[in-house]
Each structure stands twice: as C-alpha cells, then as structure tokens.
GROMACS .gro file of C-alpha atoms in nm:
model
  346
    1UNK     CA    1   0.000   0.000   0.000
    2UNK     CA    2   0.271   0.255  -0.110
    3UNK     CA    3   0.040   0.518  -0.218
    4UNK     CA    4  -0.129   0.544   0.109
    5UNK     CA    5   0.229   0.524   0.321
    6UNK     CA    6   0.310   0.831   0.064
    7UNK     CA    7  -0.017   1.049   0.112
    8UNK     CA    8   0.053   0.944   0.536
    9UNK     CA    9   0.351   1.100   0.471
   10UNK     CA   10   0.253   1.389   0.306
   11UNK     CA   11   0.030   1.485   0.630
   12UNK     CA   12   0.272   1.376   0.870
   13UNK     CA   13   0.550   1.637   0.639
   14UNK     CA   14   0.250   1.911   0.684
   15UNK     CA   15   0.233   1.904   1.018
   16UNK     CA   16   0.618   1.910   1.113
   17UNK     CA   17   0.651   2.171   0.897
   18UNK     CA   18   0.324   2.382   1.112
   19UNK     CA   19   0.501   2.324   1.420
   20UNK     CA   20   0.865   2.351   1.300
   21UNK     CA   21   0.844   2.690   1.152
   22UNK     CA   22   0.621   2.825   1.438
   23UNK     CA   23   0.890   2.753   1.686
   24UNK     CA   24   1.119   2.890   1.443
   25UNK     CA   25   1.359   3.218   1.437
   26UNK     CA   26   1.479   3.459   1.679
   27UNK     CA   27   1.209   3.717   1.693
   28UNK     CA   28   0.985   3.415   1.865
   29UNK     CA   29   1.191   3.447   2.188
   30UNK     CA   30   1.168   3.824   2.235
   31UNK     CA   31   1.059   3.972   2.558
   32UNK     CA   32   0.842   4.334   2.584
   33UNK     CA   33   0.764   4.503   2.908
   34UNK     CA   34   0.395   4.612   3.029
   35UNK     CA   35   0.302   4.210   2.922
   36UNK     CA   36   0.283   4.319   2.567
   37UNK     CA   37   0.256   4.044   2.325
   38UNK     CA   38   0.196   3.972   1.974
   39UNK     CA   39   0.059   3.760   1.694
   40UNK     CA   40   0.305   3.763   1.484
   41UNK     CA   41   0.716   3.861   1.443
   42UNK     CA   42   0.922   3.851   1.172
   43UNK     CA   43   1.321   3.910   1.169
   44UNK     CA   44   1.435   4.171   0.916
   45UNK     CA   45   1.810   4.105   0.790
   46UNK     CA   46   1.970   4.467   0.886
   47UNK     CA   47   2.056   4.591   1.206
   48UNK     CA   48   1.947   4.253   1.405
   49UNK     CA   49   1.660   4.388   1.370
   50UNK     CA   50   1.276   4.237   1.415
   51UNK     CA   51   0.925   4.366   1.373
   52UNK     CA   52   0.609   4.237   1.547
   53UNK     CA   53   0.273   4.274   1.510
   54UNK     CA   54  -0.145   4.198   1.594
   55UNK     CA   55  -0.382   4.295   1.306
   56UNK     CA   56  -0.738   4.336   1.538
   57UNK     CA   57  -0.976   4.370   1.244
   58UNK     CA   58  -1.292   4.368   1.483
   59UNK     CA   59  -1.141   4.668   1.664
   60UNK     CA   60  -1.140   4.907   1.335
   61UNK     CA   61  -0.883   4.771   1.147
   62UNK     CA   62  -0.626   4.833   1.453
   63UNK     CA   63  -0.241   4.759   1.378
   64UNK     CA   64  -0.019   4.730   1.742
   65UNK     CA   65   0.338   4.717   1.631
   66UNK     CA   66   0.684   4.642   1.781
   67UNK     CA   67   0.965   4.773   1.638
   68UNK     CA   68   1.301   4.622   1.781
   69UNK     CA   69   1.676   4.805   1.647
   70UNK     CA   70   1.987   4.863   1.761
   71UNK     CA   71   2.047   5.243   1.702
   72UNK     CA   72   2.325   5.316   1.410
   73UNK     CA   73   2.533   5.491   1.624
   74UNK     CA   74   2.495   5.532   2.066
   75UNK     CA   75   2.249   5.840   2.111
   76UNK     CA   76   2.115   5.808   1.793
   77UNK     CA   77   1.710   5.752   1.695
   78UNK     CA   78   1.566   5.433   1.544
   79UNK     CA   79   1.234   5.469   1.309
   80UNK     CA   80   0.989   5.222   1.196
   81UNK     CA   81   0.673   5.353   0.924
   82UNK     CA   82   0.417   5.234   0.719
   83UNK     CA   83   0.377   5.397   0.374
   84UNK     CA   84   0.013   5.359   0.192
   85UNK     CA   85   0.097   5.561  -0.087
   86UNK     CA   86   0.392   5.308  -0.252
   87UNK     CA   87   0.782   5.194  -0.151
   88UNK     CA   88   0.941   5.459  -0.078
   89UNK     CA   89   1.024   5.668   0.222
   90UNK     CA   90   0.842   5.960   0.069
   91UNK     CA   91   0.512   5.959   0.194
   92UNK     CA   92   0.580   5.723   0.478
   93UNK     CA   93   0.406   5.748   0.816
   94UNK     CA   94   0.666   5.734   1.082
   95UNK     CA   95   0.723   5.651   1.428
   96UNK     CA   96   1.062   5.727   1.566
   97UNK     CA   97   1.209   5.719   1.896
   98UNK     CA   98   1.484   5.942   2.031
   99UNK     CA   99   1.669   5.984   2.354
  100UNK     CA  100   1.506   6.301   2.528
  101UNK     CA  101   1.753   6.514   2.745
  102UNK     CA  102   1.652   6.304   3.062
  103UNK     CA  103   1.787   6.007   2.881
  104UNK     CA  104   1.415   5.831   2.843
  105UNK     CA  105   1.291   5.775   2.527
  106UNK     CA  106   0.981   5.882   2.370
  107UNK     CA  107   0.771   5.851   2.010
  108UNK     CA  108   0.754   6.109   1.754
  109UNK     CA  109   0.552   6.083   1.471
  110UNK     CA  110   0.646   6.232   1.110
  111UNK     CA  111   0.494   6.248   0.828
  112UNK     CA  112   0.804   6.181   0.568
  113UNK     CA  113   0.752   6.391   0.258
  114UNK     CA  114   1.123   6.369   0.106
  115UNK     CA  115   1.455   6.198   0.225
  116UNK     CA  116   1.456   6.395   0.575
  117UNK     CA  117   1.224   6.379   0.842
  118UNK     CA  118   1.139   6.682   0.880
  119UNK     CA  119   0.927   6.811   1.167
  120UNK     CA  120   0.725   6.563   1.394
  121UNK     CA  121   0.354   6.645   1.320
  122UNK     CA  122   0.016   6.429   1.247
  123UNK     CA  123   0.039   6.138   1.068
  124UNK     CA  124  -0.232   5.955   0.826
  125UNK     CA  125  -0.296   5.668   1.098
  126UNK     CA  126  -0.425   5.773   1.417
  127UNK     CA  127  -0.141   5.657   1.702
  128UNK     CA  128  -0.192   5.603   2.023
  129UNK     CA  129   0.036   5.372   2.311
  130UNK     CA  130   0.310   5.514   2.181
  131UNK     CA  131   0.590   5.417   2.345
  132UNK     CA  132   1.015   5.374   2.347
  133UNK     CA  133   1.295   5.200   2.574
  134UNK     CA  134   1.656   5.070   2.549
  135UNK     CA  135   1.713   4.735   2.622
  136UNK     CA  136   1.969   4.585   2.813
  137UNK     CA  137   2.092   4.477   2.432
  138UNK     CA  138   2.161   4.800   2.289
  139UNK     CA  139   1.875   4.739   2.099
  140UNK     CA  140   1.547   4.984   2.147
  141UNK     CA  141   1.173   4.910   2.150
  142UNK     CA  142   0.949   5.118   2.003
  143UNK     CA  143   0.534   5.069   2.013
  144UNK     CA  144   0.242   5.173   1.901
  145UNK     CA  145  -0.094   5.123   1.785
  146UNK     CA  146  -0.179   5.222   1.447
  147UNK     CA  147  -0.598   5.276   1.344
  148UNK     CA  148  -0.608   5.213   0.972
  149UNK     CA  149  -0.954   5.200   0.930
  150UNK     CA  150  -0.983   5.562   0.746
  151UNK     CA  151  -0.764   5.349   0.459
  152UNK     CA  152  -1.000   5.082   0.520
  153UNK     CA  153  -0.821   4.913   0.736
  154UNK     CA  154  -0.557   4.678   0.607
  155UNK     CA  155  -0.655   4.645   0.241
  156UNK     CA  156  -0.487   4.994   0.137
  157UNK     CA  157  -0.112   4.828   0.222
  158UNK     CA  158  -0.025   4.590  -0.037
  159UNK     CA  159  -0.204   4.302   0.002
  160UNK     CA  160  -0.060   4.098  -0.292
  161UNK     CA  161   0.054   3.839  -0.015
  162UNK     CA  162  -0.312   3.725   0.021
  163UNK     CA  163  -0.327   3.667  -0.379
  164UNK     CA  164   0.013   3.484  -0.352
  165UNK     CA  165  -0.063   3.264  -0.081
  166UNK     CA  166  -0.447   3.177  -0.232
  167UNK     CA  167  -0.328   3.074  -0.507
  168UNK     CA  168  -0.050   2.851  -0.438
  169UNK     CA  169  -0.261   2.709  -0.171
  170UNK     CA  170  -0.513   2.614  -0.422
  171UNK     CA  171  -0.253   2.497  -0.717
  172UNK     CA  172   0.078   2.329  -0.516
  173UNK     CA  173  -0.127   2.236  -0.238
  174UNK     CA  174  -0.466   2.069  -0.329
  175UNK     CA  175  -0.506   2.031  -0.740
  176UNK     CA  176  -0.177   1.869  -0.777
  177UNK     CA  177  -0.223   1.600  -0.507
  178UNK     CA  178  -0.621   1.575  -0.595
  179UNK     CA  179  -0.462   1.512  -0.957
  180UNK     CA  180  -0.202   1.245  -0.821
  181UNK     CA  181  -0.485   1.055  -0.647
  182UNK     CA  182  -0.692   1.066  -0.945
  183UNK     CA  183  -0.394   0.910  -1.153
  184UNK     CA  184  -0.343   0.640  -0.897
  185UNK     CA  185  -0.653   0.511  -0.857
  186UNK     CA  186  -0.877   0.585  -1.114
  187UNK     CA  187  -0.679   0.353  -1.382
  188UNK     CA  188  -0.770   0.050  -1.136
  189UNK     CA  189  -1.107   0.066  -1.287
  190UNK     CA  190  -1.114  -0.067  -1.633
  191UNK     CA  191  -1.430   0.150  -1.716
  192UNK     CA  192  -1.240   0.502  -1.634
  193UNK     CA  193  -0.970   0.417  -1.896
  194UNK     CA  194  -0.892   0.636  -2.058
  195UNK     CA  195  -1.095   0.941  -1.888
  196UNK     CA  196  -0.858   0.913  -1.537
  197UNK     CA  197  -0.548   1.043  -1.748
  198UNK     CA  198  -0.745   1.281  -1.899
  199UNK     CA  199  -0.928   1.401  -1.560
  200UNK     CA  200  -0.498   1.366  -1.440
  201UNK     CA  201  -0.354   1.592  -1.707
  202UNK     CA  202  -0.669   1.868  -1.641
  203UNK     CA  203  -0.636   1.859  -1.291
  204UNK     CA  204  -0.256   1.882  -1.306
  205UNK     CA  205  -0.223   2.205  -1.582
  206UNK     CA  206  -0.460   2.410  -1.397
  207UNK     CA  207  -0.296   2.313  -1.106
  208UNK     CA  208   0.006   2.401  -1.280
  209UNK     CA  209  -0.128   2.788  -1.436
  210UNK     CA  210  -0.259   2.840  -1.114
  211UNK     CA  211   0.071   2.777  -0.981
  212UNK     CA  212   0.299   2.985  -1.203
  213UNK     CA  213   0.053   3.264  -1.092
  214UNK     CA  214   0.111   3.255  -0.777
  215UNK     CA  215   0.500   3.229  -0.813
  216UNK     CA  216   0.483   3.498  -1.010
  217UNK     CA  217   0.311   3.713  -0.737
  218UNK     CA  218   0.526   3.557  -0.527
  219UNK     CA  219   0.808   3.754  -0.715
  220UNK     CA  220   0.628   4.054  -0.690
  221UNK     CA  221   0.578   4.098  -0.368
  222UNK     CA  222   0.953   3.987  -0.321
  223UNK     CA  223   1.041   4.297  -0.550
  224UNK     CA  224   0.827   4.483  -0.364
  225UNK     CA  225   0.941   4.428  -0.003
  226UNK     CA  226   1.306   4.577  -0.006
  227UNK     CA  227   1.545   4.445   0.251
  228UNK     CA  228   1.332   4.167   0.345
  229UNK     CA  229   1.413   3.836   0.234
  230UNK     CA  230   1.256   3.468   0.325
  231UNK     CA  231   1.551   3.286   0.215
  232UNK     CA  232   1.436   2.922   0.293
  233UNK     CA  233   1.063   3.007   0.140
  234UNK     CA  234   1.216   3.164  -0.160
  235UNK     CA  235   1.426   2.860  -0.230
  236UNK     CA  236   1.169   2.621  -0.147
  237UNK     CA  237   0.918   2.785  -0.385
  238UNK     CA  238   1.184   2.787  -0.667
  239UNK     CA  239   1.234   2.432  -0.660
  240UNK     CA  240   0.876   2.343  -0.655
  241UNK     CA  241   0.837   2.626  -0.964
  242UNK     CA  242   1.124   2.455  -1.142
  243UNK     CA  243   1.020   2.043  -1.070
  244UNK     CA  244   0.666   2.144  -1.148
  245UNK     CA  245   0.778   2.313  -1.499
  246UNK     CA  246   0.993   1.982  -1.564
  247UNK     CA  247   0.700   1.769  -1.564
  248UNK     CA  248   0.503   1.972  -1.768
  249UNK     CA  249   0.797   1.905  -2.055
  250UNK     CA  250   0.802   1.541  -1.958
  251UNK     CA  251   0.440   1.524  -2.059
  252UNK     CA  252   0.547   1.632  -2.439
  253UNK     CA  253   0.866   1.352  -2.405
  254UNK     CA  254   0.644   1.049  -2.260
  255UNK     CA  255   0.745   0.745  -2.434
  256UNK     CA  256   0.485   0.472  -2.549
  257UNK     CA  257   0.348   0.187  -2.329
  258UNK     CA  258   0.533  -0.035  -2.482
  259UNK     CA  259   0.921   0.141  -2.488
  260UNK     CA  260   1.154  -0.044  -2.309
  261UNK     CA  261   1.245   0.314  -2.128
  262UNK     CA  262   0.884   0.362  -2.008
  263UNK     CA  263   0.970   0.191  -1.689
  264UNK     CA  264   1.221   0.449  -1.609
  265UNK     CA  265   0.965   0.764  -1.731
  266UNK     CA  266   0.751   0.645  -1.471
  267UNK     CA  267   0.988   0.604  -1.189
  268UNK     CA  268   1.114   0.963  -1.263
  269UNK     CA  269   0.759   1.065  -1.324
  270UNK     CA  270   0.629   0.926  -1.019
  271UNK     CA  271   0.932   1.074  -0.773
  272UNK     CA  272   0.910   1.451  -0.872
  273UNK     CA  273   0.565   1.440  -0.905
  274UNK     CA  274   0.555   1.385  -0.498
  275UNK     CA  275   0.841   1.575  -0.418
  276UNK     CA  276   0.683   1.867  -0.569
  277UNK     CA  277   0.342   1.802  -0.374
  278UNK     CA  278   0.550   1.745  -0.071
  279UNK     CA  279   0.762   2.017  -0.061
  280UNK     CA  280   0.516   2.251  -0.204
  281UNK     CA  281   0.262   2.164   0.131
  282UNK     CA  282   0.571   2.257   0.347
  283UNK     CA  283   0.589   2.571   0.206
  284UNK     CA  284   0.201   2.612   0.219
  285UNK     CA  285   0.299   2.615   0.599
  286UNK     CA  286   0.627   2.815   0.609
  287UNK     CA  287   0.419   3.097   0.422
  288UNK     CA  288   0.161   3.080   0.679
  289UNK     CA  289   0.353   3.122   0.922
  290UNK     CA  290   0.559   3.413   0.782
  291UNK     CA  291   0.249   3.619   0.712
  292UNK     CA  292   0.110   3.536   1.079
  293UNK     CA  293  -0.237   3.397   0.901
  294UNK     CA  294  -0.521   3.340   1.150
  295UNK     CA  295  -0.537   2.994   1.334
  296UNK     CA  296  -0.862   2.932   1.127
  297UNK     CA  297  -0.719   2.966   0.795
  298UNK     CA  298  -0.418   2.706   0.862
  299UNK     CA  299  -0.701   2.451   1.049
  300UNK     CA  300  -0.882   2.462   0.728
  301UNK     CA  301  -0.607   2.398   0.510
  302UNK     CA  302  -0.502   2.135   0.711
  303UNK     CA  303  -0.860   1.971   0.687
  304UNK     CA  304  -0.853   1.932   0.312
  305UNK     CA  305  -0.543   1.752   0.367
  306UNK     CA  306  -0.695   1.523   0.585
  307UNK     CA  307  -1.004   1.481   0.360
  308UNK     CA  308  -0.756   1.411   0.067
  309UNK     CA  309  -0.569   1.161   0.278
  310UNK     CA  310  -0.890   0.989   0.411
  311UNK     CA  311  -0.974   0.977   0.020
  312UNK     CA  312  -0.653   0.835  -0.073
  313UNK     CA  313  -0.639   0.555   0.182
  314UNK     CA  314  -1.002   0.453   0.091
  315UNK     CA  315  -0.898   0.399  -0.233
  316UNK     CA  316  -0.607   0.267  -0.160
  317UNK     CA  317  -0.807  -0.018   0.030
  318UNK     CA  318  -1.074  -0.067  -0.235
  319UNK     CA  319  -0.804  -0.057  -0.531
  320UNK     CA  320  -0.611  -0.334  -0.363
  321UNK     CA  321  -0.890  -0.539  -0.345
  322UNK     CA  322  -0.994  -0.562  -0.691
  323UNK     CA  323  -0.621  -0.623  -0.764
  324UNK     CA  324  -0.610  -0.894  -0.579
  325UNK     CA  325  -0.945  -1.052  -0.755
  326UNK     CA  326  -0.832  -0.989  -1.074
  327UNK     CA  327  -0.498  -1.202  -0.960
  328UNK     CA  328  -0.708  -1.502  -0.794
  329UNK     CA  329  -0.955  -1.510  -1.124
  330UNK     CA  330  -0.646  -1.496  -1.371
  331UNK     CA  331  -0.476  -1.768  -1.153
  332UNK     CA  332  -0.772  -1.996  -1.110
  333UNK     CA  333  -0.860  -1.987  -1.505
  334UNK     CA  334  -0.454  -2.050  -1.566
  335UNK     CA  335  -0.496  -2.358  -1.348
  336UNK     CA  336  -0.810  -2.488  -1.487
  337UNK     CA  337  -0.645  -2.467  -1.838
  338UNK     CA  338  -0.349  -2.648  -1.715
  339UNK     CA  339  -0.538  -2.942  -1.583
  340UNK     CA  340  -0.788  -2.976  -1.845
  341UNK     CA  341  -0.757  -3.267  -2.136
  342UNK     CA  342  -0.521  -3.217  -2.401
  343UNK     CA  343  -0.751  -3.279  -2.709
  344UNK     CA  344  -0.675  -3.647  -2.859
  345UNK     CA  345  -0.491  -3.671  -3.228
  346UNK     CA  346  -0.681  -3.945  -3.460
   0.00000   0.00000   0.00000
C-alpha cells in the first residue's frame, strides 16, 4: 500500500513543517515590558533587527506594532513607518524614537515627505500607546498602535501576499495531489480508462497555471518588499516552480506503453511528481507562518489535507482489493487450463 504510506507522509510532512516553523527564528523568543505580546514577528536582515505585530480587524482595522533596532550609532534615533501611498520613504508614516535630554525615550511621529524627516507632526494613521525604551541589548523598542480604518483598514497596504498565498494554496497544495490521487486510482477501474489520465492531465495544468501565478506574485511581492528576504521560502518555492515546470515538458517527451524506457519515465515521473506536492505543502505552511495567518485559515487547510488523505487511503483499500481478484480469477482460469484434457490426435 505505497500510495497510502506516501499520502501518510505527506500529512505527517505538513504538520512538522506547522510546528517547525512556528517555533522557528529569533524574533519568537523576544521579551516586551507592560506584558505586551503579539501575533506575529518577523526578523528583518539589517541591524538585528525584528518587527512584530497583531492585526485586530474587529477593533477598526487596529495595527499594534513592535519595532526592535539597535540604534546606528549610541544616542542616535531608530524609526519604523508604514507607507500607503507606494515603496518609498516619501510619503511614509513614521514613528521614531529618540533619547530626550533626561535620557528616556519617547515617540515622535512624522509624516516623511522627502529623504529627511522633517518636523514631527500628524500622521495619516491615528497613534496612540506610543511608546520607546533601550534594552539591556543596545537594541530599542518602540510601540504603538496604528488605526487604519480611514484606509480601510488593512486592504490599502499591499495586500498581494493574500493573492500569492491563495493561489499557491489552491494549485501546489490541493489540485496537484487531488490530480495524483486521481492518476493512482482511477486507472484501477477498467471503465475510467482512458478518462482518469485525462481528468490527471486537467487537474494537473490548472494546477500548474494556477501555480505559475502565484510564483509569479510571489516575485512581486519579493520585489516589492526591499530588505526583506525569506531565504528558505524563496528557495523552497523555486524548486517546486522549477520540478513542477519539468514535468510539464516530460508530458510532451512520454514514451509509449510499450518502450523499453517507459519503466524508467515512470519512476522519474512518479518521484518529482511527490516531491513537488510534498515540498510545495511545506511551504504552504512556512508561508503561513511568515504572514502570521489566522489559526482558522491554517485549520482549514489542514482539513482538506486530511479529507484528501482519508480519500486516498479509501482507495487505496478498495483498489487493492480488486487487484487482488483480478490475480485469484487470472490464476484460477490458468490452473483450470493447465489441468484440463489435451484434445486427442486421430
């Protein structure tokens, strides 16, 4: 039963993955005074530097940020903004924190219209709980709670990560393993031949477009967020990309039934084919996790899986069967043939 130890697998992958890259990076660890805590955290590659963050949508569309950096220089400030308006710093809404003559720190806000700040003033998010302080680390703290609902809350910041992660969770992780449980057990039964390689190849190009769509947003938003980089992800979505283009071509450069190097077609066919569903349901997670989804999003997701594993292994039991009644009937008519009376010669 190899294709149900495989789709086991699969969910068993899925679910190290959840709880791997939960408990993973630095920004996890981080302790804030005043019991603040957070949803989500991601670490940012310059300065040792790490944001966190809870997105309240029933609250107004209310954005409570953590901002932790190590100052460029001792006495210096360290800023953290949001900018609706593109990529840039102009037209970012700032909060900074500087070291006030008593040595405290406290939150200005700025509203950036060039490359210098300028003079603190009003920004387009209403602030409030804002708040700085150095850390034993060097490293300071700044807070704040940001109401975007006069942008309509968080759908005027670029939200092509949704897109991105829709979409590959719908291509990479369920049409191309719906499409390699369709091509495993639908050519058991005699009467879906040839319709299961059809329903196979369908399934596995739209899972494919769908795919290449969401790689390319994928890119996108890469371009799009400057200075942060999910190296692992990245890679991990290239490989899929790349393996899932490859056996697109191998569809065009399938040899005939009967070839003697069909064997080997299938072996190869068979082995990227669930690496590519495999590794592309461990990055399912891994984006999840780096885009601090709801809990309700990832339970569903992991629910189809289930459903598609519960699916597989039924099949897997029902398939066998019939296999194994074929092999008793073809063995109990190649017997009575053997026993039976050779016709007499006159």
């Amino acid at each position: 039963m190899a294709g149900a130890v495989v789709l086991a697998l699969l969910l068993l992958l899925a679910a190290m993955a959840a709880a791997s890259v939960a408990a993973a990076g630095g920004c996890a660890g981080e302790a804030f005074s005043a019991n603040r805590a957070y949803a989500a955290c991601s670490d940012l590659p310059r300065l040792g530097a790490s944001l966190h963050w809870t997105y309240d949508r029933g609250a107004g569309g209310e954005l409570s940020v953590a901002f932790v950096a190590a100052p460029a220089a001792p006495g210096g400030w360290v800023a953290w903004g949001l900018n609706p308006a593109g990529d840039g710093m102009a037209g970012a809404q700032a909060l900074v924190a500087v070291p006030s003559s008593s040595g405290a720190w406290e939150v200005r806000t700025y509203n950036i219209s060039g490359y210098a700040l300028g003079e603190p003033g009003p920004i387009a998010f209403p602030a409030s709980d804002l708040a700085a302080e150095l850390g034993a680390d060097g490293r300071v703290r700044v807070f704040g709670t940001l109401s975007l609902a006069a942008y309509g809350g968080a759908g005027v910041l670029n939200q092509v990560w949704q897109i991105h992660g829709l979409l590959n969770a719908v291509s990479w992780g369920i049409l191309l393993p719906m499409g390699a449980i369709l091509a495993r057990y639908l050519k058991t039964f005699r009467s879906a031949d040839p319709a299961w390689f059809y329903l196979h190849v369908s399934c596995q190009l739209i899972g494919y477009g769908v795919g290449v769509a969401g790689w390319a947003t994928g890119i996108n938003l890469g371009n799009m967020s400057n200075g942060i980089t999910y190296t692992l992800h990245r890679n991990i979505g290239i490989i899929v990309f790349a393996l899932g283009t490859l056996q697109i071509f191998a569809l065009f450069l399938r040899p005939k039934k009967e070839n003697k190097y069909r064997v080997y077609w299938n072996m190869y066919h068979h082995s990227v084919g669930y690496t590519v569903i495999i590794l592309g349901i461990t990055n399912i997670f891994k984006g999840m996790t780096i885009l601090g989804v709801e809990q309700r999003w990832k339970t569903a997701y992991v629910a189809v899986l289930c459903l598609l594993g519960v699916a597989a292994i039924i099949l897997e039991v029902v398939t066998w069967g019939m296999v194994v009644k074929r092999r008793n009937a073809e063995s109990k008519t190649f017997n009575s043939a053997s026993n039976g009376h050779l016709p007499r010669h006159v």
